[in-house]
Tab-separated table of C-alpha atoms and ligand atoms in Angstrom:
chain	number	residue	atom	x	y	z
A	1	MET	CA	77.116	142.054	-24.763
A	2	LYS	CA	74.745	142.233	-21.810
A	3	LYS	CA	72.939	139.169	-23.089
A	4	LEU	CA	76.231	137.331	-23.436
A	5	ILE	CA	77.170	138.115	-19.855
A	6	ILE	CA	73.800	136.951	-18.604
A	7	THR	CA	74.049	133.704	-20.583
A	8	HIS	CA	77.561	133.232	-19.259
A	9	CYS	CA	76.448	133.795	-15.669
A	10	PHE	CA	73.604	131.377	-16.160
A	11	THR	CA	75.785	128.579	-17.552
A	12	SER	CA	78.415	129.031	-14.835
A	13	ALA	CA	75.730	128.883	-12.169
A	14	LEU	CA	74.304	125.765	-13.756
A	15	LEU	CA	77.736	124.172	-13.979
A	16	LEU	CA	78.439	125.068	-10.371
A	17	LEU	CA	75.134	123.551	-9.342
A	18	LEU	CA	75.805	120.386	-11.293
A	19	THR	CA	79.347	119.922	-10.031
A	20	SER	CA	78.488	120.807	-6.444
A	21	ALA	CA	75.729	118.205	-6.496
A	22	TYR	CA	78.475	115.646	-7.008
A	23	ALA	CA	81.225	117.301	-4.977
A	24	GLN	CA	81.126	114.850	-2.123
A	25	THR	CA	81.853	115.575	1.472
A	26	PRO	CA	83.940	112.539	2.405
A	27	LYS	CA	81.983	109.980	4.382
A	28	SER	CA	83.530	106.874	5.898
A	29	GLY	CA	82.304	103.387	4.994
A	30	TYR	CA	81.762	103.020	8.744
A	31	ASP	CA	78.870	105.469	8.633
A	32	TYR	CA	76.968	103.178	6.263
A	33	LEU	CA	77.346	100.059	8.435
A	34	LEU	CA	74.465	98.405	10.238
A	35	PRO	CA	74.566	99.056	14.001
A	36	GLU	CA	75.655	95.490	14.802
A	37	MET	CA	78.572	95.765	12.345
A	38	LYS	CA	79.648	99.052	13.919
A	39	GLU	CA	79.547	97.390	17.305
A	40	MET	CA	81.695	94.534	16.027
A	41	GLN	CA	84.246	96.956	14.606
A	42	ASP	CA	84.426	99.000	17.801
A	43	ASP	CA	85.032	95.958	19.977
A	44	ASP	CA	88.751	95.058	19.850
A	45	PHE	CA	87.960	91.487	20.909
A	46	GLY	CA	85.099	91.049	18.467
A	47	ASN	CA	86.729	92.715	15.447
A	48	PRO	CA	88.223	89.886	13.335
A	49	GLY	CA	90.548	92.417	11.657
A	50	MET	CA	92.466	92.710	14.919
A	51	MET	CA	93.974	89.266	14.244
A	52	ALA	CA	95.993	90.795	11.400
A	53	VAL	CA	96.998	93.724	13.619
A	54	ASP	CA	98.168	91.323	16.354
A	55	ALA	CA	100.107	89.211	13.853
A	56	GLY	CA	101.753	92.394	12.542
A	57	GLU	CA	102.697	93.431	16.059
A	58	ILE	CA	104.495	90.139	16.639
A	59	GLN	CA	106.374	90.502	13.359
A	60	PHE	CA	107.321	94.058	14.267
A	61	SER	CA	109.386	92.846	17.225
A	62	THR	CA	110.770	89.691	15.590
A	63	THR	CA	114.505	89.774	14.850
A	64	GLY	CA	115.338	89.130	11.204
A	65	LYS	CA	118.387	88.052	9.218
A	66	ASN	CA	120.400	91.226	9.876
A	67	GLY	CA	119.983	90.817	13.644
A	68	ARG	CA	117.468	93.656	13.851
A	69	SER	CA	113.723	94.002	14.198
A	70	CYS	CA	111.465	96.874	13.181
A	71	ALA	CA	111.346	97.737	16.878
A	72	SER	CA	115.168	98.117	16.990
A	73	CYS	CA	114.803	101.302	14.954
A	74	HIS	CA	111.208	102.402	15.566
A	75	GLY	CA	110.909	101.591	19.284
A	76	ASP	CA	109.004	98.946	21.221
A	77	GLY	CA	105.398	98.906	20.034
A	78	ALA	CA	106.525	101.369	17.314
A	79	SER	CA	106.569	104.148	19.921
A	80	LYS	CA	108.878	106.273	17.759
A	81	LEU	CA	106.688	106.263	14.656
A	82	ASP	CA	104.791	109.520	14.111
A	83	THR	CA	101.111	108.630	13.680
A	84	LYS	CA	100.320	111.975	12.015
A	85	HIS	CA	102.862	111.130	9.368
A	86	ILE	CA	101.325	107.689	8.820
A	87	ALA	CA	98.079	109.500	7.945
A	88	ARG	CA	99.868	111.335	5.108
A	89	TYR	CA	100.642	108.266	2.996
A	90	PRO	CA	101.202	107.856	0.071
A	91	VAL	CA	104.057	110.381	0.114
A	92	TYR	CA	106.466	111.328	-2.653
A	93	SER	CA	109.868	109.634	-2.529
A	94	THR	CA	112.584	111.807	-4.056
A	95	GLU	CA	114.804	108.739	-4.173
A	96	LEU	CA	112.357	106.517	-6.077
A	97	LYS	CA	110.914	109.508	-7.973
A	98	LYS	CA	107.394	108.247	-7.373
A	99	PRO	CA	104.844	107.978	-4.580
A	100	VAL	CA	105.469	105.406	-1.904
A	101	THR	CA	102.539	103.851	-0.088
A	102	LEU	CA	102.624	102.860	3.574
A	103	ARG	CA	102.974	99.198	2.616
A	104	GLY	CA	105.656	100.196	0.107
A	105	GLN	CA	107.691	101.955	2.829
A	106	ILE	CA	107.302	98.964	5.144
A	107	LEU	CA	108.649	96.723	2.371
A	108	ILE	CA	111.650	99.033	1.851
A	109	CYS	CA	112.423	98.737	5.572
A	110	GLN	CA	111.828	94.998	5.623
A	111	ASN	CA	113.802	94.130	2.517
A	112	GLU	CA	116.674	96.612	2.889
A	113	ARG	CA	117.005	96.773	6.665
A	114	ILE	CA	115.701	93.514	8.131
A	115	GLY	CA	116.869	91.249	5.282
A	116	GLY	CA	116.088	87.603	4.569
A	117	THR	CA	113.842	86.267	1.821
A	118	PRO	CA	112.399	89.339	0.047
A	119	MET	CA	108.880	90.081	1.250
A	120	LYS	CA	106.323	90.611	-1.515
A	121	TYR	CA	103.794	93.421	-1.690
A	122	ALA	CA	100.969	90.893	-2.009
A	123	SER	CA	102.088	88.758	0.982
A	124	GLN	CA	100.100	88.249	4.179
A	125	GLU	CA	103.147	89.358	6.191
A	126	ALA	CA	103.282	92.739	4.431
A	127	LEU	CA	99.525	93.186	4.836
A	128	GLN	CA	99.720	92.351	8.555
A	129	LEU	CA	102.605	94.762	9.140
A	130	GLU	CA	100.633	97.449	7.318
A	131	ALA	CA	97.547	96.684	9.420
A	132	PHE	CA	99.589	97.003	12.625
A	133	VAL	CA	101.296	100.255	11.576
A	134	ARG	CA	98.104	101.886	10.323
A	135	ARG	CA	96.175	100.853	13.407
A	136	LEU	CA	98.667	102.917	15.437
A	137	ALA	CA	97.199	105.936	13.650
A	138	LEU	CA	93.591	105.080	14.560
A	139	GLY	CA	91.597	108.321	14.678
A	140	GLU	CA	94.276	110.397	12.926
A	141	THR	CA	92.956	112.664	10.181
A	142	ILE	CA	93.907	111.595	6.666
A	143	ASP	CA	96.031	114.324	5.159
A	144	VAL	CA	97.564	113.367	1.806
A	145	ASP	CA	99.444	116.164	0.054
A	146	VAL	CA	98.802	115.907	-3.665
A	147	SER	CA	100.452	119.159	-4.704
A	148	GLY	CA	103.717	119.437	-6.640
A	149	ASP	CA	105.377	116.139	-7.548
A	150	MET	CA	102.340	114.195	-6.332
A	151	SER	CA	99.832	115.914	-8.575
A	152	PRO	CA	100.363	113.837	-11.772
A	153	TYR	CA	99.830	110.643	-9.755
A	154	TYR	CA	96.681	112.046	-8.188
A	155	ASP	CA	95.399	112.943	-11.659
A	156	ALA	CA	96.290	109.506	-13.023
A	157	GLY	CA	94.394	107.922	-10.120
A	158	LYS	CA	91.416	110.158	-10.722
A	159	LYS	CA	91.397	109.128	-14.358
A	160	LEU	CA	91.408	105.447	-13.335
A	161	PHE	CA	88.535	106.123	-10.943
A	162	ARG	CA	86.576	107.608	-13.830
A	163	THR	CA	87.404	104.871	-16.351
A	164	ARG	CA	84.627	102.486	-17.361
A	165	TRP	CA	85.758	98.985	-16.539
A	166	GLY	CA	85.200	95.510	-17.935
A	167	GLN	CA	82.184	93.933	-19.485
A	168	VAL	CA	79.958	95.779	-17.023
A	169	ASP	CA	81.335	99.030	-18.487
A	170	ILE	CA	80.783	101.175	-15.401
A	171	ALA	CA	83.279	103.569	-13.797
A	172	CYS	CA	84.133	103.519	-10.094
A	173	HIS	CA	82.782	107.016	-9.571
A	174	GLN	CA	79.431	106.107	-11.122
A	175	CYS	CA	78.762	103.746	-8.226
A	176	HIS	CA	80.774	105.422	-5.471
A	177	VAL	CA	80.000	109.079	-6.217
A	178	TYR	CA	76.717	109.259	-8.092
A	179	HIS	CA	75.024	106.326	-6.366
A	180	ALA	CA	76.600	106.421	-2.901
A	181	GLY	CA	73.886	105.802	-0.319
A	182	ARG	CA	71.723	103.753	-2.693
A	183	THR	CA	71.205	100.038	-2.464
A	184	PHE	CA	72.967	97.836	-4.969
A	185	ARG	CA	72.369	94.059	-4.918
A	186	GLY	CA	71.270	94.206	-1.310
A	187	GLN	CA	74.271	96.299	-0.222
A	188	ILE	CA	74.381	99.996	0.503
A	189	LEU	CA	76.867	101.638	-1.852
A	190	THR	CA	79.405	103.693	0.061
A	191	GLN	CA	81.759	106.332	-1.308
A	192	GLY	CA	84.444	103.678	-1.805
A	193	GLN	CA	86.766	105.332	0.715
A	194	SER	CA	90.005	103.713	1.865
A	195	ASN	CA	90.179	104.941	5.469
A	196	GLY	CA	89.157	101.555	6.927
A	197	PHE	CA	91.862	99.559	5.153
A	198	PRO	CA	93.561	97.228	5.776
A	199	GLY	CA	90.215	96.011	6.992
A	200	TYR	CA	88.088	92.926	7.370
A	201	ARG	CA	85.844	92.150	4.408
A	202	TYR	CA	82.826	90.525	5.873
A	203	THR	CA	81.677	89.074	2.554
A	204	ALA	CA	85.137	87.635	1.750
A	205	GLY	CA	85.884	86.561	5.324
A	206	LYS	CA	89.412	87.989	5.308
A	207	VAL	CA	91.541	91.047	5.865
A	208	VAL	CA	92.365	93.016	2.712
A	209	GLY	CA	94.236	96.194	1.900
A	210	THR	CA	93.246	98.969	-0.482
A	211	HIS	CA	94.765	97.257	-3.529
A	212	GLU	CA	93.070	93.938	-2.786
A	213	ARG	CA	89.770	95.786	-2.291
A	214	ILE	CA	90.062	97.453	-5.702
A	215	THR	CA	90.748	94.022	-7.204
A	216	GLY	CA	87.440	92.924	-5.640
A	217	CYS	CA	85.517	95.632	-7.502
A	218	LEU	CA	87.409	95.085	-10.768
A	219	ASN	CA	86.583	91.372	-10.575
A	220	ASN	CA	82.921	92.215	-10.043
A	221	LEU	CA	83.033	94.432	-13.115
A	222	ARG	CA	84.627	91.546	-15.041
A	223	ALA	CA	87.722	93.593	-15.720
A	224	GLU	CA	91.306	92.341	-15.546
A	225	PRO	CA	92.708	93.417	-12.146
A	226	TYR	CA	96.243	94.876	-11.844
A	227	PRO	CA	98.931	93.190	-9.773
A	228	ILE	CA	98.896	94.153	-6.068
A	229	GLY	CA	101.505	96.907	-5.593
A	230	SER	CA	101.461	97.922	-9.287
A	231	ASP	CA	101.883	101.559	-10.345
A	232	GLU	CA	98.208	101.640	-11.353
A	233	TYR	CA	97.077	100.605	-7.878
A	234	ILE	CA	99.499	103.077	-6.312
A	235	ASN	CA	97.903	105.842	-8.415
A	236	PHE	CA	94.462	104.620	-7.399
A	237	GLU	CA	95.563	104.738	-3.754
A	238	VAL	CA	97.001	108.263	-4.047
A	239	ASN	CA	93.688	109.471	-5.419
A	240	MET	CA	91.498	107.447	-3.062
A	241	ASN	CA	93.337	108.394	0.111
A	242	ALA	CA	93.356	112.060	-0.929
A	243	ARG	CA	89.630	111.912	-1.767
A	244	GLY	CA	89.264	110.904	1.877
A	245	ASN	CA	91.329	113.779	3.277
A	246	GLY	CA	89.647	114.843	6.498
A	247	LEU	CA	88.325	111.374	7.340
A	248	LYS	CA	89.715	109.528	10.340
A	249	ILE	CA	91.765	106.376	9.988
A	250	ASP	CA	89.540	103.476	10.900
A	251	THR	CA	91.843	100.427	10.519
A	252	PRO	CA	90.833	97.636	10.722
A	253	GLY	CA	87.403	98.584	9.450
A	254	ILE	CA	84.690	95.984	8.986
A	255	ARG	CA	83.291	96.334	5.508
A	256	TYR	CA	81.249	94.576	2.872
B	1	HEC	C1	117.803	100.083	10.524
B	1	HEC	C2	116.676	100.865	11.003
B	1	HEC	C3	115.296	100.489	10.492
B	1	HEC	C4	114.655	99.281	10.576
B	1	HEC	C5	115.203	97.972	11.101
B	1	HEC	C6	113.318	99.498	10.084
B	1	HEC	N1	113.167	100.793	9.694
B	1	HEC	FE1	111.437	101.674	9.116
B	1	HEC	N2	112.436	103.384	8.733
B	1	HEC	C7	113.786	103.592	8.931
B	1	HEC	C8	114.164	104.875	8.357
B	1	HEC	C9	115.554	105.476	8.342
B	1	HEC	C10	112.973	105.448	7.829
B	1	HEC	C11	112.820	106.784	7.052
B	1	HEC	C12	112.489	106.539	5.581
B	1	HEC	C13	113.615	105.821	4.854
B	1	HEC	O1	114.765	106.244	4.911
B	1	HEC	O2	113.319	104.768	4.213
B	1	HEC	C14	111.915	104.486	8.105
B	1	HEC	C15	110.582	104.702	7.811
B	1	HEC	C16	109.555	103.860	8.202
B	1	HEC	C17	108.148	104.197	8.125
B	1	HEC	C18	107.560	105.514	7.673
B	1	HEC	C19	107.590	106.487	8.828
B	1	HEC	C20	107.142	107.868	8.470
B	1	HEC	O3	106.992	108.680	9.389
B	1	HEC	O4	106.936	108.166	7.292
B	1	HEC	C21	107.462	103.096	8.552
B	1	HEC	C22	105.957	102.963	8.669
B	1	HEC	C23	108.440	102.086	8.881
B	1	HEC	N3	109.699	102.589	8.675
B	1	HEC	C24	108.131	100.809	9.306
B	1	HEC	C25	109.079	99.816	9.504
B	1	HEC	C26	108.763	98.432	9.698
B	1	HEC	C27	107.361	97.832	9.709
B	1	HEC	C28	109.943	97.784	9.880
B	1	HEC	C29	110.164	96.299	10.026
B	1	HEC	C30	109.721	95.499	8.885
B	1	HEC	C31	110.998	98.779	9.816
B	1	HEC	N4	110.436	99.996	9.554
B	1	HEC	C32	112.335	98.520	10.014
B	1	HEC	C33	114.632	102.737	9.593
B	1	HEC	C34	114.357	101.432	9.910
B	2	HEC	C1	78.603	98.484	-9.873
B	2	HEC	C2	78.957	99.334	-8.767
B	2	HEC	C3	80.423	99.423	-8.400
B	2	HEC	C4	81.441	99.871	-9.174
B	2	HEC	C5	81.405	100.355	-10.613
B	2	HEC	C6	82.621	99.863	-8.331
B	2	HEC	N1	82.310	99.417	-7.090
B	2	HEC	FE1	83.505	99.532	-5.464
B	2	HEC	N2	82.049	98.687	-4.349
B	2	HEC	C7	80.802	98.302	-4.801
B	2	HEC	C8	80.063	97.663	-3.723
B	2	HEC	C9	78.663	97.064	-3.819
B	2	HEC	C10	80.906	97.699	-2.598
B	2	HEC	C11	80.588	97.228	-1.185
B	2	HEC	C12	79.706	98.243	-0.509
B	2	HEC	C13	80.382	99.595	-0.487
B	2	HEC	O1	81.309	99.822	0.310
B	2	HEC	O2	80.038	100.428	-1.375
B	2	HEC	C14	82.127	98.391	-3.011
B	2	HEC	C15	83.173	98.717	-2.156
B	2	HEC	C16	84.316	99.410	-2.527
B	2	HEC	C17	85.338	99.856	-1.607
B	2	HEC	C18	85.337	99.669	-0.106
B	2	HEC	C19	84.745	100.857	0.614
B	2	HEC	C20	84.614	100.638	2.096
B	2	HEC	O3	84.570	101.609	2.863
B	2	HEC	O4	84.566	99.490	2.497
B	2	HEC	C21	86.305	100.470	-2.340
B	2	HEC	C22	87.584	101.068	-1.830
B	2	HEC	C23	85.883	100.408	-3.724
B	2	HEC	N3	84.663	99.775	-3.795
B	2	HEC	C24	86.595	100.898	-4.783
B	2	HEC	C25	86.178	100.803	-6.102
B	2	HEC	C26	86.996	101.160	-7.231
B	2	HEC	C27	88.409	101.686	-7.156
B	2	HEC	C28	86.241	100.949	-8.343
B	2	HEC	C29	86.653	101.101	-9.801
B	2	HEC	C30	87.724	100.232	-10.229
B	2	HEC	C31	84.947	100.479	-7.913
B	2	HEC	N4	84.954	100.369	-6.555
B	2	HEC	C32	83.877	100.238	-8.747
B	2	HEC	C33	80.282	98.523	-6.050
B	2	HEC	C34	80.982	99.105	-7.093
């Protein structure tokens, strides 16, 4: 009996040691940037991602088909939006019975309240509106609640993050958890956090959101990417944003 207890204690301690070695403290992609990239991000005039934010701001106050603009309901410059709440997305929608992302909520408002030609999840307009809205929450602490109704989506996202993808046959967490901080093809691997998105991808020369960024990695792994806005990407986003709980929103980040 005594021996059994000792063995048990030993294995639990070993397990704890092993898991804690990989239990990451969230670290922003910003912290891995070269000093000159950090400088570029911090300078509103030098940060190319701000072009998307500015374009989103113009759209926000543009009157649409129903004679309203986003600003008609949410105030000039979105003054009535609660930035703490923006940092909680994705949130569970009791109406849709699934999580709704920030871009998803913007599309609901656009398509049901502003009207006109339906705006697509993958459109530049939706991305720019998301960039503008998320930028309002710059510096807010990410705080996604994944309890209750959200928990199955968090788990599904976690499973996706641990799936081995494509011909390369590597899982996201193998690079972004186990090898974070190491160099991979001349780039420093980060934790694959989403707090800087929508952000400017230096290597692609354009602003991308979280879903587009995941597509980038899936393409590199020679796996078939999911459609932007798909349930799979929403699950990914639930898990990724929650993994980053405690980080500060950094939109538009400058990233690799
Ligand atoms: C007719 C009023 C109205 C208009 C116009 C409108 N919204 Fe909304 N918006 C709402 C309401 C009401 C909610 C609360 C959630 C819901 O009922 O969908 C909301 C929620 C939001 C949220 C989430 C806020 C939070 O705290 O969770 C964002 C972001 C948002 N809207 C952005 C936009 C954008 C961007 C536009 C323009 C494309 C827009 N809204 C146009 C009424 C409006
Ligand atoms: C072979 C290694 C590898 C795998 C596997 C991988 N990635 Fe990446 N990923 C990278 C590299 C390299 C970058 C650019 C540098 C960085 O941010 O790590 C990157 C960047 C990212 C970023 C941007 C992070 C930031 O702050 O800019 C996200 C998000 C991301 N990956 C998500 C994923 C997801 C989701 C998967 C699984 C579908 C995945 N990655 C699989 C190598 C990988």
